[in-house]
GROMACS .gro file of C-alpha atoms in nm:
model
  281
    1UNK     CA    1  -2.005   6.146  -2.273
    2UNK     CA    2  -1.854   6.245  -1.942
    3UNK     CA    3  -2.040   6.262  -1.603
    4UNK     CA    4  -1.962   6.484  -1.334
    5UNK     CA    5  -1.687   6.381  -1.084
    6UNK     CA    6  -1.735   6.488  -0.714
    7UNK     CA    7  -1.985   6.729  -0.757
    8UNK     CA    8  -1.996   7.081  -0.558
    9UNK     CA    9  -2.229   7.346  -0.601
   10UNK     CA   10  -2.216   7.773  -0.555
   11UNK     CA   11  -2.411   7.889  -0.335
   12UNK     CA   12  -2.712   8.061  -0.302
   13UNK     CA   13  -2.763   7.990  -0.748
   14UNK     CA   14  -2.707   7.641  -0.639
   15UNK     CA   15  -2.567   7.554  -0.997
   16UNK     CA   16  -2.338   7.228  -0.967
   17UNK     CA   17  -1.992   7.136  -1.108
   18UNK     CA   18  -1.696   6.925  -1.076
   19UNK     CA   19  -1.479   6.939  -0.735
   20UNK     CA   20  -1.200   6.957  -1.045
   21UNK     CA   21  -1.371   7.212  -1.252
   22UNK     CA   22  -1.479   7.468  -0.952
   23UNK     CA   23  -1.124   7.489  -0.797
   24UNK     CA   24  -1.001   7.603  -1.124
   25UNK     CA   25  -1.276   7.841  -1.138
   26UNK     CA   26  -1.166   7.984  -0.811
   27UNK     CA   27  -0.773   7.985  -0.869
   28UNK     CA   28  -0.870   8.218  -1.224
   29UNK     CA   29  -1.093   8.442  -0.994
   30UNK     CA   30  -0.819   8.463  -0.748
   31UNK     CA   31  -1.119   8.275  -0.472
   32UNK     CA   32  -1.342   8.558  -0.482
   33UNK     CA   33  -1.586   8.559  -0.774
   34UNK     CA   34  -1.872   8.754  -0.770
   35UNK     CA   35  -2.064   8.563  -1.028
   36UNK     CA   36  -2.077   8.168  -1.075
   37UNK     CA   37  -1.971   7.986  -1.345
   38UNK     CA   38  -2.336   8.035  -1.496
   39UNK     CA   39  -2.322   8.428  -1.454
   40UNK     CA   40  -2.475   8.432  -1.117
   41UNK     CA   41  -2.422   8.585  -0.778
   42UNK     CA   42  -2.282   8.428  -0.551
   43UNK     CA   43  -2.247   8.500  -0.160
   44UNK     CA   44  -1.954   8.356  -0.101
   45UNK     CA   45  -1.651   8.180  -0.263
   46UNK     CA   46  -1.735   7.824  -0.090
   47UNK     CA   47  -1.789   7.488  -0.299
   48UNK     CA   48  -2.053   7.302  -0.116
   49UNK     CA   49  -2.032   6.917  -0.171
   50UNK     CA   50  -2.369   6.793  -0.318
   51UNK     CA   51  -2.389   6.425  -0.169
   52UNK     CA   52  -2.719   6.329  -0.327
   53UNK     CA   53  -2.615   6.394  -0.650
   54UNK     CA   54  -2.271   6.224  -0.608
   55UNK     CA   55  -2.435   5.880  -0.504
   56UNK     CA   56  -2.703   5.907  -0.780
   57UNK     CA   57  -2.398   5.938  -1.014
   58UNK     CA   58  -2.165   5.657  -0.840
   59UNK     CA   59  -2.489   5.461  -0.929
   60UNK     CA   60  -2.421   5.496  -1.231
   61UNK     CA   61  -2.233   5.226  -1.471
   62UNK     CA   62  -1.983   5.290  -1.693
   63UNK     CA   63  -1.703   5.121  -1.921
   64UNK     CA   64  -1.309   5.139  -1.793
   65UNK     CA   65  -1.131   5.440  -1.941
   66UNK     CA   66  -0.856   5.181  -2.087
   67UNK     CA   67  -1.155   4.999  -2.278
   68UNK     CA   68  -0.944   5.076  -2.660
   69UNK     CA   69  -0.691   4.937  -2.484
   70UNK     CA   70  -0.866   4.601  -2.410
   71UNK     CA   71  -0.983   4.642  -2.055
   72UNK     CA   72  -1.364   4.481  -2.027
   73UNK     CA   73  -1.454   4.607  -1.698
   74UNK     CA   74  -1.801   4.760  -1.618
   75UNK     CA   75  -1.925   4.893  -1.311
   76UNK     CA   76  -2.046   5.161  -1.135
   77UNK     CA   77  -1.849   5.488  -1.152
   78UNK     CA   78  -1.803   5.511  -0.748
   79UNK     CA   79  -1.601   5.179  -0.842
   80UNK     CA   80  -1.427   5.358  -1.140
   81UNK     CA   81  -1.154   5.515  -0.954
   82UNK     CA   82  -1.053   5.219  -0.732
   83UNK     CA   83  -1.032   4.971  -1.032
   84UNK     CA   84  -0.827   5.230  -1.246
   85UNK     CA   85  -0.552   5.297  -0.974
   86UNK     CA   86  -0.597   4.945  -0.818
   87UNK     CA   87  -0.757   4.698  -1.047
   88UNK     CA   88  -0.731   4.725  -1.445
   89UNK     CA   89  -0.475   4.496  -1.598
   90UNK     CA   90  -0.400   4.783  -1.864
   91UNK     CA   91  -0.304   5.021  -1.651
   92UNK     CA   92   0.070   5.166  -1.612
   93UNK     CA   93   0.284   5.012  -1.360
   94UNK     CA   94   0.670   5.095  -1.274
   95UNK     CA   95   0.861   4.800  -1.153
   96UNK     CA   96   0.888   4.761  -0.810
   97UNK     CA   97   1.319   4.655  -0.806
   98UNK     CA   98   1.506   4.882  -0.686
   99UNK     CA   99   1.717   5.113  -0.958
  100UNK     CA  100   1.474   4.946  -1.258
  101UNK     CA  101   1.280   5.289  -1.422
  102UNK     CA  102   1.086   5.039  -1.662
  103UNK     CA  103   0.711   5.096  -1.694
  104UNK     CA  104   0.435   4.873  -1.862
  105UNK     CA  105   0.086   4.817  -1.803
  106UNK     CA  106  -0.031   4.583  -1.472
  107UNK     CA  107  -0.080   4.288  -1.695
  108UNK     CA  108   0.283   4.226  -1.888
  109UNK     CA  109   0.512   4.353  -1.570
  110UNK     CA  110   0.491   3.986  -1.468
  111UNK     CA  111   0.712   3.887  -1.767
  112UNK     CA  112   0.898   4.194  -1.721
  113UNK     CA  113   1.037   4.076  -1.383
  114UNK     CA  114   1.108   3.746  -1.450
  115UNK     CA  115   1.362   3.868  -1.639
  116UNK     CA  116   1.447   4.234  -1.425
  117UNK     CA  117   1.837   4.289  -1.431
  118UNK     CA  118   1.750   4.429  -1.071
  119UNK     CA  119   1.490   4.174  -0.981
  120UNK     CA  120   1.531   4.022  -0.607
  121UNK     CA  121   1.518   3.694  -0.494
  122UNK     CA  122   1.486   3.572  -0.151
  123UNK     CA  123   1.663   3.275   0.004
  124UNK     CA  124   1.479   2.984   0.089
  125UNK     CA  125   1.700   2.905   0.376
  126UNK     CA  126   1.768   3.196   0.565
  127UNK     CA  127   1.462   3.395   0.386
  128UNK     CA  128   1.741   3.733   0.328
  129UNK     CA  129   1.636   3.884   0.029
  130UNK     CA  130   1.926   3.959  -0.235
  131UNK     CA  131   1.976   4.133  -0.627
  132UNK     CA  132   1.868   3.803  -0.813
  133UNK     CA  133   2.269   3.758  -0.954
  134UNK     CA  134   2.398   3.754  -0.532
  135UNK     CA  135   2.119   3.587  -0.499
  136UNK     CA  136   2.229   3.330  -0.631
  137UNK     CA  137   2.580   3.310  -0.527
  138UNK     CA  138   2.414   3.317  -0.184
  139UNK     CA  139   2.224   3.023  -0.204
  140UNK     CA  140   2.504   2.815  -0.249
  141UNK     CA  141   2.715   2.998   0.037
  142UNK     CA  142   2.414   3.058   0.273
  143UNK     CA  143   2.504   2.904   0.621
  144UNK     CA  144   2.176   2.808   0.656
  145UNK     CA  145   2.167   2.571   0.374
  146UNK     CA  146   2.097   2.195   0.431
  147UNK     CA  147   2.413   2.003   0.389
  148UNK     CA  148   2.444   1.627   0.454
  149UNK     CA  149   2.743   1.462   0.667
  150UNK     CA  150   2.903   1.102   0.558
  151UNK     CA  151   2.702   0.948   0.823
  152UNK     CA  152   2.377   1.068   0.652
  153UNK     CA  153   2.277   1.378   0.908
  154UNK     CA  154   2.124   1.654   0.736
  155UNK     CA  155   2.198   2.008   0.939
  156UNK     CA  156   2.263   2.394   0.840
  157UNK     CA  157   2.616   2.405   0.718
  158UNK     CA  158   2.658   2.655   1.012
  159UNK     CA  159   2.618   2.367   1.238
  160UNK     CA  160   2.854   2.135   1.087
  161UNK     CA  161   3.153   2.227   1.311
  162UNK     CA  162   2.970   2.117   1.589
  163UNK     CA  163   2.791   1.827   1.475
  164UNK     CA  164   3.156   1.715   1.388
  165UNK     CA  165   3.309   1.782   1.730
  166UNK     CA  166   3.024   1.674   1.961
  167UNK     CA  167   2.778   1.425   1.709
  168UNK     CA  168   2.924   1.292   1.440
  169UNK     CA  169   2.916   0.934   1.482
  170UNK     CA  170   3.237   0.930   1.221
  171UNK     CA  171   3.437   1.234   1.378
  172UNK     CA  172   3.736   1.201   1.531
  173UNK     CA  173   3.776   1.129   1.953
  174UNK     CA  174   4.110   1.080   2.165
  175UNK     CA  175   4.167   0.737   2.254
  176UNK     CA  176   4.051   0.683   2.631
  177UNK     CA  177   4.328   0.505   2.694
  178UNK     CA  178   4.572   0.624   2.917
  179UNK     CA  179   4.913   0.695   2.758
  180UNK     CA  180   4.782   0.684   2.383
  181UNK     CA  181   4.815   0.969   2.143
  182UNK     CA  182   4.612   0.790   1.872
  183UNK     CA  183   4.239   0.910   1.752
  184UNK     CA  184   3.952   0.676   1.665
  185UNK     CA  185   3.601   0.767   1.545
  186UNK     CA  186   3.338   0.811   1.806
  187UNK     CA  187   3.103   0.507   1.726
  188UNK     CA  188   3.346   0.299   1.806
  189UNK     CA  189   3.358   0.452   2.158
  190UNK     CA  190   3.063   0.272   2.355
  191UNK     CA  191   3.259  -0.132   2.177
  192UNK     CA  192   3.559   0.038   2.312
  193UNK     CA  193   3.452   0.105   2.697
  194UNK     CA  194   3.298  -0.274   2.662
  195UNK     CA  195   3.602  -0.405   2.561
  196UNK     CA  196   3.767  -0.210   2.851
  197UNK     CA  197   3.539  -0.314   3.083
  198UNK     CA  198   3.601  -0.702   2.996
  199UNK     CA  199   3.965  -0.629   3.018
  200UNK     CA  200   3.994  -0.501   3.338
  201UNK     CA  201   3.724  -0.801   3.467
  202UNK     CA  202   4.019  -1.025   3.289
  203UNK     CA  203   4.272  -0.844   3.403
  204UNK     CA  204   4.155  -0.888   3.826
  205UNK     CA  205   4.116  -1.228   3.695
  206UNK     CA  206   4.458  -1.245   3.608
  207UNK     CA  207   4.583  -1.077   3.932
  208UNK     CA  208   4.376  -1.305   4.117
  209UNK     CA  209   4.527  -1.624   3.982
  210UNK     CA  210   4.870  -1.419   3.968
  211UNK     CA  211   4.850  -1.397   4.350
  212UNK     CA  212   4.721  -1.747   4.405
  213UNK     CA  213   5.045  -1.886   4.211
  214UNK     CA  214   5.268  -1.682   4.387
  215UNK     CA  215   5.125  -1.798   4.702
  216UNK     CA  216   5.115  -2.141   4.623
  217UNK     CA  217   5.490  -2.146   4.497
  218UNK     CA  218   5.549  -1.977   4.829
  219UNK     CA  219   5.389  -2.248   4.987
  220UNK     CA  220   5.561  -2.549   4.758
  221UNK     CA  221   5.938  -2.355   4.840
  222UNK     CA  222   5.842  -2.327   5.251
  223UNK     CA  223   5.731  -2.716   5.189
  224UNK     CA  224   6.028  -2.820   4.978
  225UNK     CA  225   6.276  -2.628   5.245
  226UNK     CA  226   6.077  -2.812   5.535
  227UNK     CA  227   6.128  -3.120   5.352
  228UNK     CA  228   6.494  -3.073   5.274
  229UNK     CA  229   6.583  -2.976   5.695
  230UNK     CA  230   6.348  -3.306   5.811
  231UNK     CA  231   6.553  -3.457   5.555
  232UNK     CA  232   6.879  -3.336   5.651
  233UNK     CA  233   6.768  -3.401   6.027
  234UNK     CA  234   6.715  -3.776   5.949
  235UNK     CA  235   7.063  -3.852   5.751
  236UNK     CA  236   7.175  -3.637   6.099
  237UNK     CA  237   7.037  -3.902   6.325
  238UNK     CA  238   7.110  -4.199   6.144
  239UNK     CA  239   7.442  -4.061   6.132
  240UNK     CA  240   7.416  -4.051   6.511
  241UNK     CA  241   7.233  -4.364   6.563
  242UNK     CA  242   7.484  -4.546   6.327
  243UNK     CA  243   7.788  -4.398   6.555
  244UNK     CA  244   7.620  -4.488   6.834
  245UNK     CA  245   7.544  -4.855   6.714
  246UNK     CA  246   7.932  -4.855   6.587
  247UNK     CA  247   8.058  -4.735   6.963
  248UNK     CA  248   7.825  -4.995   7.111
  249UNK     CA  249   7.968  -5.238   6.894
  250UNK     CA  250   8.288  -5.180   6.920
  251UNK     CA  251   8.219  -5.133   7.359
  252UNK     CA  252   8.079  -5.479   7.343
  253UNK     CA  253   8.391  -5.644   7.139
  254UNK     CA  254   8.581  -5.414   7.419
  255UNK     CA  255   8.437  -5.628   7.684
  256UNK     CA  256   8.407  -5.953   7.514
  257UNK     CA  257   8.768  -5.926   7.420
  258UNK     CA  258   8.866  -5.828   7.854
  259UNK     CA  259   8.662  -6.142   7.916
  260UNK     CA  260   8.846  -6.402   7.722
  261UNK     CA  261   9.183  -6.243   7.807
  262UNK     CA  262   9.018  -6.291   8.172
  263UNK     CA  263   8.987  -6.653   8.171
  264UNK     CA  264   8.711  -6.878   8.359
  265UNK     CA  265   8.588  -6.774   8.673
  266UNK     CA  266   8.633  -6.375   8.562
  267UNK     CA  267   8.327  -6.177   8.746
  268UNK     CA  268   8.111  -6.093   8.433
  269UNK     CA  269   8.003  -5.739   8.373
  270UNK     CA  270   7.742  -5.578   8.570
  271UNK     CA  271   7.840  -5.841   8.857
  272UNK     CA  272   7.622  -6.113   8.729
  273UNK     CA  273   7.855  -6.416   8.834
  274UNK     CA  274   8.151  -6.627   8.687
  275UNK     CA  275   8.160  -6.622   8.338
  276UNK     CA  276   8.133  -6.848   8.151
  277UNK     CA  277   7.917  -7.008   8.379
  278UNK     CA  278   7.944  -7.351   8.515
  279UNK     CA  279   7.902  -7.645   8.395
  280UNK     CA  280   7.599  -7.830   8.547
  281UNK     CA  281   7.660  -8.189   8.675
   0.00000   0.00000   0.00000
């Protein structure tokens, strides 16, 4: 049994039918009948909604259309036409991939597009949606994939050139020292510039001590030198004094000798008297 869907009514008879079945009516009298579809007059071609009767008939309950099909719905019929197009597993669906014509009722498209040829998948790391087979091919491509580094950072592969040139603990740095070509890996950086520091603490150290030695050597050369011309100055004056002794010496045996060749009573030097002196009584 069907029920009247949308109901309308011709006016003045009042007689009611479908929204469906009076536009019909009026397309096959070319929209100006004369009589309804009951053989009455009418005034005028109009279809008047009748919105009693249409909520005393969405009141209504009634079984799903698709019920042979398996569909177990009941409900009232101003329900009906939202569960049909909306609701009911049994009703026909087209896949929703692009390029895929297959159709199938609401309940088995789920299978259906497991297993689409066109089916789309999107990518959990940059969330771009592809054709499942690019998909794919994406995922393992995608710059924004996690990728792990040798010393155990996890970063979008798009970052790895700079997590190589600026983080990495392993990547590769120019030697700080001056006048080195050579490459080490940055960790070692910070033990490096320690290292440097101590060297350069031991290396004013060394300067320090450098400059004390050459000062003192300085010192021990002036000192030897000194000791060498007060050396040299002493054999000088015993030189002298010995020459001087060896003159006096040799003045004195002068004298002694002008004396004895003098004989007795001979003025002695410096006009001291007779020398030899007298004999005492």
């Amino acid at each position: 049994m069907e029920v009247m869907r949308q109901p309308v009514m011709f006016l003045p008879c009042a007689h009611r039918v479908c929204r469906a079945c009076g536009e019909e009516y009026l397309k096959v009298k070319r929209g100006t009948p004369t009589l309804c579809p009951y053989r009455d007059e009418v005034d005028r071609p109009d279809l008047l909604p009748d919105r009693v009767l249409a909520d005393l008939i969405g009141e209504l309950e009634i079984h799903c259309v698709r019920k042979p099909q398996g569909c177990t719905w009941v409900g009232p019929i101003a329900r009906l036409d939202g569960h049909e197009h909306n609701e009911c597993d049994y009703r026909t669906v087209s896949c929703p991939n692009k390029g895929c014509d297959y159709l199938s009722t609401a309940n088995t498209m789920p299978g259906h597009l497991e297993t689409c040829p066109h089916r789309t998948k999107e990518c959990p790391f940059c969330h771009a949606t592809h054709h499942f087979p690019e998909a794919l091919a994406h995922e393992t491509q995608c710059p924004q994939r996690p990728i792990q580094c040798t010393c155990g950072a996890t970063f979008p592969a798009a970052d790895q050139p700079r997590h190589v040139a600026v983080k990495c603990p392993l990547g590769p740095v120019p030697c700080p020292t001056p006048g080195c070509d050579g490459q080490l890996r940055r960790h070692c950086l910070p033990a490096i510039r320690h290292m440097a520091a101590h060297l350069e603490a031991t290396q004013a150290k060394l300067q320090s001590a450098t400059t004390a030695l050459e000062r003192a050597e300085a010192e021990a050369r002036q000192a030897r030198a000194d000791q060498r011309q007060t050396a040299s100055q002493a054999i000088e004056e015993r030189a002298a004094a010995k020459q001087a002794l060896k003159s006096a010496q040799e003045q004195s045996a002068a004298r002694i000798q002008a004396l004895e060749d003098g004989g007795p009573g001979h003025e002695s030097p410096g006009g001291l008297g007779t020398w030899p002196p007298p004999k005492q009584a």
